[in-house]
Amino acid sequence: MRARPAPAPAATTPTVTAQGVVHAASEQGGVPIAPGGLITVYGVNLSDGSGQSQGLPLPQQLNGTQVLLGNQPLPILYTSTGQLNVQVPYGVPVNTQYQLTVQHGNTLSVPQSLVVAQAQPGIFTVNQQGTGQGSIVKSDQVTLAQPGTPASIGETVVIYCTGLGAVTPAVKEGSPAPTTPPLSTTVNQVTVTIGGKAAQVAFSGLTPGYAGLYQVNVVVPGGIATGDAVPVVLSVAGQTSPAVTIAVR
């Protein structure tokens, strides 16, 4: 009986899709990346399989994959064959252009050209697509400010986001943010509108104990039209986040 030829090895060359490097919160492609921010890379054959990084500091290699910005490997939060979640280094110079490359095994993707800005804010959302209900919690820092459990006028809410740029005291990318004072706060001033009105910012900086996750604590202003889908927008360093929503009674 004639022997069958051995099957060809599976293709492992990683491919990043067109505008496949996006903001991890807003899911916007074709926008600048920001120092310290979280980004998502979409494509094909990006890793050996699915896996979440275990513990901090984040690894620079996971499931046979590295992501390089220039020659610098990036901390990895998550991998799958079609998606990678990574953090931009805090020290990357702004107003520059960098090449991002995925290395899977011994093969490299075609480099993706990215612009670095001081900030590129985006708010995380419940649907993980950058639209609708924001990942914004009430003053108990647990309950989502959504229909059924809305925030109140005058209440301090916590907006979870990324892409707010440099922080002080400095934190190494991939490492957890300080959990005791002094907490790491944003170097650039952050402003917030809720329902189109300016909201008082009580804190803007890194979420203690996390890598690349920022939070902005703000007071829900009076005089706004309340409802289940009140728009929330962040602005920092001349960049504005896409609007997400919050429920306010």
One Martini backbone bead per residue (centre of mass of N, CA, C, O) as a GRO file, in nm:
protein
  249
    1MET     BB    1   0.096   0.036   0.023
    2ARG     BB    2   0.078   0.360  -0.023
    3ALA     BB    3   0.217   0.626   0.104
    4ARG     BB    4   0.138   0.904   0.262
    5PRO     BB    5   0.180   1.215   0.280
    6ALA     BB    6   0.269   1.442   0.477
    7PRO     BB    7   0.150   1.692   0.634
    8ALA     BB    8   0.144   2.007   0.630
    9PRO     BB    9   0.239   2.256   0.799
   10ALA     BB   10   0.122   2.488   0.978
   11ALA     BB   11   0.064   2.803   0.965
   12THR     BB   12   0.261   3.076   1.147
   13THR     BB   13   0.233   3.330   1.007
   14PRO     BB   14   0.178   3.640   1.100
   15THR     BB   15  -0.131   3.844   1.073
   16VAL     BB   16  -0.223   4.173   1.034
   17THR     BB   17  -0.480   4.352   1.005
   18ALA     BB   18  -0.634   4.604   0.884
   19GLN     BB   19  -0.634   4.810   1.135
   20GLY     BB   20  -0.553   4.591   1.385
   21VAL     BB   21  -0.467   4.835   1.565
   22VAL     BB   22  -0.623   4.901   1.877
   23HIS     BB   23  -0.809   5.029   2.108
   24ALA     BB   24  -0.900   4.861   2.395
   25ALA     BB   25  -1.166   5.034   2.451
   26SER     BB   26  -1.278   5.169   2.167
   27GLU     BB   27  -1.178   5.006   1.898
   28GLN     BB   28  -0.992   5.194   1.749
   29GLY     BB   29  -0.861   5.257   1.439
   30GLY     BB   30  -0.611   5.472   1.326
   31VAL     BB   31  -0.485   5.555   1.599
   32PRO     BB   32  -0.312   5.655   1.836
   33ILE     BB   33  -0.073   5.594   2.069
   34ALA     BB   34  -0.002   5.553   2.425
   35PRO     BB   35   0.161   5.584   2.695
   36GLY     BB   36   0.061   5.293   2.881
   37GLY     BB   37  -0.133   5.174   2.694
   38LEU     BB   38  -0.393   4.981   2.566
   39ILE     BB   39  -0.380   4.721   2.314
   40THR     BB   40  -0.510   4.573   2.008
   41VAL     BB   41  -0.449   4.272   1.815
   42TYR     BB   42  -0.543   4.175   1.490
   43GLY     BB   43  -0.563   3.833   1.335
   44VAL     BB   44  -0.336   3.572   1.220
   45ASN     BB   45  -0.134   3.362   1.378
   46LEU     BB   46  -0.043   3.502   1.671
   47SER     BB   47  -0.058   3.213   1.821
   48ASP     BB   48  -0.087   2.905   1.986
   49GLY     BB   49  -0.309   3.043   2.186
   50SER     BB   50  -0.497   3.067   2.461
   51GLY     BB   51  -0.421   3.333   2.710
   52GLN     BB   52  -0.364   3.443   3.034
   53SER     BB   53  -0.199   3.623   3.230
   54GLN     BB   54  -0.008   3.543   3.531
   55GLY     BB   55   0.029   3.799   3.677
   56LEU     BB   56   0.278   4.017   3.822
   57PRO     BB   57   0.442   4.086   3.586
   58LEU     BB   58   0.422   4.099   3.266
   59PRO     BB   59   0.482   3.930   2.994
   60GLN     BB   60   0.683   3.915   2.679
   61GLN     BB   61   0.588   3.608   2.666
   62LEU     BB   62   0.317   3.415   2.493
   63ASN     BB   63   0.238   3.150   2.326
   64GLY     BB   64   0.486   3.210   2.114
   65THR     BB   65   0.478   3.535   2.172
   66GLN     BB   66   0.566   3.857   2.032
   67VAL     BB   67   0.566   4.217   2.082
   68LEU     BB   68   0.693   4.481   1.875
   69LEU     BB   69   0.838   4.807   1.942
   70GLY     BB   70   1.044   4.789   1.742
   71ASN     BB   71   1.270   4.631   1.978
   72GLN     BB   72   1.035   4.624   2.194
   73PRO     BB   73   0.891   4.438   2.420
   74LEU     BB   74   0.564   4.364   2.518
   75PRO     BB   75   0.329   4.346   2.735
   76ILE     BB   76   0.113   4.065   2.813
   77LEU     BB   77  -0.233   3.975   2.870
   78TYR     BB   78  -0.323   3.837   2.580
   79THR     BB   79  -0.402   3.534   2.388
   80SER     BB   80  -0.463   3.447   2.044
   81THR     BB   81  -0.486   3.372   1.715
   82GLY     BB   82  -0.663   3.672   1.678
   83GLN     BB   83  -0.549   3.798   1.966
   84LEU     BB   84  -0.390   4.088   2.128
   85ASN     BB   85  -0.289   4.207   2.456
   86VAL     BB   86  -0.122   4.522   2.518
   87GLN     BB   87   0.152   4.734   2.628
   88VAL     BB   88   0.266   5.044   2.630
   89PRO     BB   89   0.528   5.217   2.680
   90TYR     BB   90   0.609   5.495   2.870
   91GLY     BB   91   0.896   5.575   2.709
   92VAL     BB   92   0.771   5.651   2.453
   93PRO     BB   93   0.797   5.873   2.219
   94VAL     BB   94   0.644   6.145   2.120
   95ASN     BB   95   0.581   6.234   1.804
   96THR     BB   96   0.601   5.944   1.670
   97GLN     BB   97   0.719   5.657   1.478
   98TYR     BB   98   0.619   5.309   1.477
   99GLN     BB   99   0.692   4.961   1.471
  100LEU     BB  100   0.473   4.682   1.457
  101THR     BB  101   0.548   4.340   1.567
  102VAL     BB  102   0.485   3.996   1.516
  103GLN     BB  103   0.614   3.712   1.699
  104HIS     BB  104   0.583   3.372   1.578
  105GLY     BB  105   0.822   3.230   1.677
  106ASN     BB  106   1.023   3.273   1.375
  107THR     BB  107   0.798   3.474   1.282
  108LEU     BB  108   0.692   3.765   1.093
  109SER     BB  109   0.525   4.037   1.057
  110VAL     BB  110   0.406   4.297   0.914
  111PRO     BB  111   0.461   4.606   0.967
  112GLN     BB  112   0.315   4.857   1.181
  113SER     BB  113   0.224   5.188   1.161
  114LEU     BB  114   0.272   5.415   1.443
  115VAL     BB  115   0.142   5.671   1.640
  116VAL     BB  116   0.260   5.890   1.898
  117ALA     BB  117   0.086   6.016   2.174
  118GLN     BB  118   0.020   6.154   2.472
  119ALA     BB  119  -0.290   6.076   2.403
  120GLN     BB  120  -0.579   5.814   2.399
  121PRO     BB  121  -0.880   5.815   2.492
  122GLY     BB  122  -1.071   5.545   2.662
  123ILE     BB  123  -1.370   5.369   2.738
  124PHE     BB  124  -1.491   5.119   2.889
  125THR     BB  125  -1.718   4.847   2.807
  126VAL     BB  126  -1.950   4.603   2.834
  127ASN     BB  127  -1.926   4.508   2.516
  128GLN     BB  128  -1.620   4.554   2.420
  129GLN     BB  129  -1.671   4.804   2.171
  130GLY     BB  130  -1.703   5.121   2.273
  131THR     BB  131  -2.017   5.103   2.343
  132GLY     BB  132  -2.227   5.240   2.551
  133GLN     BB  133  -2.197   5.107   2.837
  134GLY     BB  134  -1.999   5.192   3.081
  135SER     BB  135  -1.717   5.138   3.297
  136ILE     BB  136  -1.914   5.256   3.554
  137VAL     BB  137  -1.904   5.332   3.895
  138LYS     BB  138  -1.998   5.374   4.190
  139SER     BB  139  -1.903   5.476   4.509
  140ASP     BB  140  -1.855   5.160   4.585
  141GLN     BB  141  -1.678   5.037   4.338
  142VAL     BB  142  -1.902   4.810   4.202
  143THR     BB  143  -2.153   4.941   4.090
  144LEU     BB  144  -2.315   4.979   3.811
  145ALA     BB  145  -2.410   5.266   3.614
  146GLN     BB  146  -2.718   5.151   3.550
  147PRO     BB  147  -2.996   5.032   3.477
  148GLY     BB  148  -3.126   5.000   3.819
  149THR     BB  149  -2.818   5.146   3.904
  150PRO     BB  150  -2.797   5.451   3.936
  151ALA     BB  151  -2.674   5.746   3.948
  152SER     BB  152  -2.618   6.047   4.122
  153ILE     BB  153  -2.636   6.350   4.196
  154GLY     BB  154  -2.310   6.408   4.339
  155GLU     BB  155  -2.175   6.157   4.264
  156THR     BB  156  -1.897   5.943   4.280
  157VAL     BB  157  -1.739   5.819   3.998
  158VAL     BB  158  -1.591   5.539   3.808
  159ILE     BB  159  -1.366   5.550   3.533
  160TYR     BB  160  -1.274   5.314   3.298
  161CYS     BB  161  -0.948   5.329   3.135
  162THR     BB  162  -0.732   5.441   2.857
  163GLY     BB  163  -0.474   5.657   2.730
  164LEU     BB  164  -0.354   5.901   2.938
  165GLY     BB  165  -0.057   5.847   2.986
  166ALA     BB  166   0.144   5.985   3.178
  167VAL     BB  167   0.299   5.928   3.506
  168THR     BB  168   0.286   6.012   3.869
  169PRO     BB  169   0.458   5.807   3.953
  170ALA     BB  170   0.644   5.597   3.801
  171VAL     BB  171   0.584   5.309   3.584
  172LYS     BB  172   0.631   5.001   3.484
  173GLU     BB  173   0.565   4.821   3.238
  174GLY     BB  174   0.360   4.550   3.363
  175SER     BB  175   0.320   4.685   3.629
  176PRO     BB  176   0.189   4.762   3.915
  177ALA     BB  177   0.017   4.983   4.067
  178PRO     BB  178  -0.007   5.161   4.325
  179THR     BB  179  -0.175   5.103   4.659
  180THR     BB  180  -0.014   5.339   4.784
  181PRO     BB  181   0.091   5.615   4.884
  182PRO     BB  182   0.166   5.736   4.604
  183LEU     BB  183  -0.027   5.767   4.350
  184SER     BB  184  -0.076   5.738   4.009
  185THR     BB  185  -0.078   6.022   3.808
  186THR     BB  186  -0.154   6.233   3.573
  187VAL     BB  187   0.013   6.465   3.386
  188ASN     BB  188  -0.232   6.514   3.233
  189GLN     BB  189  -0.510   6.680   3.197
  190VAL     BB  190  -0.842   6.586   3.295
  191THR     BB  191  -1.155   6.589   3.129
  192VAL     BB  192  -1.521   6.595   3.198
  193THR     BB  193  -1.833   6.486   3.055
  194ILE     BB  194  -2.184   6.498   3.164
  195GLY     BB  195  -2.432   6.574   2.971
  196GLY     BB  196  -2.234   6.824   2.868
  197LYS     BB  197  -2.106   6.861   3.154
  198ALA     BB  198  -1.892   6.951   3.375
  199ALA     BB  199  -1.675   6.750   3.574
  200GLN     BB  200  -1.546   6.681   3.871
  201VAL     BB  201  -1.210   6.601   3.938
  202ALA     BB  202  -1.060   6.383   4.184
  203PHE     BB  203  -0.925   6.157   3.983
  204SER     BB  204  -0.620   6.074   3.782
  205GLY     BB  205  -0.517   5.735   3.702
  206LEU     BB  206  -0.410   5.453   3.828
  207THR     BB  207  -0.508   5.144   3.902
  208PRO     BB  208  -0.466   4.979   4.169
  209GLY     BB  209  -0.283   4.677   4.080
  210TYR     BB  210  -0.253   4.758   3.778
  211ALA     BB  211  -0.201   4.730   3.415
  212GLY     BB  212  -0.297   5.006   3.215
  213LEU     BB  213  -0.515   5.100   3.418
  214TYR     BB  214  -0.751   5.351   3.436
  215GLN     BB  215  -0.885   5.629   3.639
  216VAL     BB  216  -1.187   5.837   3.686
  217ASN     BB  217  -1.293   6.061   3.933
  218VAL     BB  218  -1.635   6.181   3.945
  219VAL     BB  219  -1.881   6.431   3.954
  220VAL     BB  220  -2.207   6.448   3.919
  221PRO     BB  221  -2.374   6.682   3.765
  222GLY     BB  222  -2.581   6.927   3.758
  223GLY     BB  223  -2.829   7.000   3.511
  224ILE     BB  224  -2.902   6.731   3.385
  225ALA     BB  225  -3.018   6.488   3.175
  226THR     BB  226  -3.169   6.226   3.274
  227GLY     BB  227  -3.095   5.860   3.252
  228ASP     BB  228  -2.980   5.561   3.079
  229ALA     BB  229  -2.804   5.757   2.844
  230VAL     BB  230  -2.555   5.928   2.948
  231PRO     BB  231  -2.302   6.109   2.838
  232VAL     BB  232  -1.940   6.026   2.821
  233VAL     BB  233  -1.634   6.235   2.830
  234LEU     BB  234  -1.292   6.243   2.745
  235SER     BB  235  -1.009   6.474   2.803
  236VAL     BB  236  -0.663   6.479   2.658
  237ALA     BB  237  -0.424   6.635   2.497
  238GLY     BB  238  -0.651   6.702   2.260
  239GLN     BB  239  -0.812   6.441   2.327
  240THR     BB  240  -1.110   6.242   2.249
  241SER     BB  241  -1.349   6.043   2.347
  242PRO     BB  242  -1.574   5.835   2.302
  243ALA     BB  243  -1.892   5.798   2.370
  244VAL     BB  244  -2.060   5.703   2.658
  245THR     BB  245  -2.266   5.549   2.912
  246ILE     BB  246  -2.498   5.655   3.176
  247ALA     BB  247  -2.684   5.621   3.468
  248VAL     BB  248  -2.923   5.879   3.577
  249ARG     BB  249  -3.141   6.018   3.844
   0.00000   0.00000   0.00000
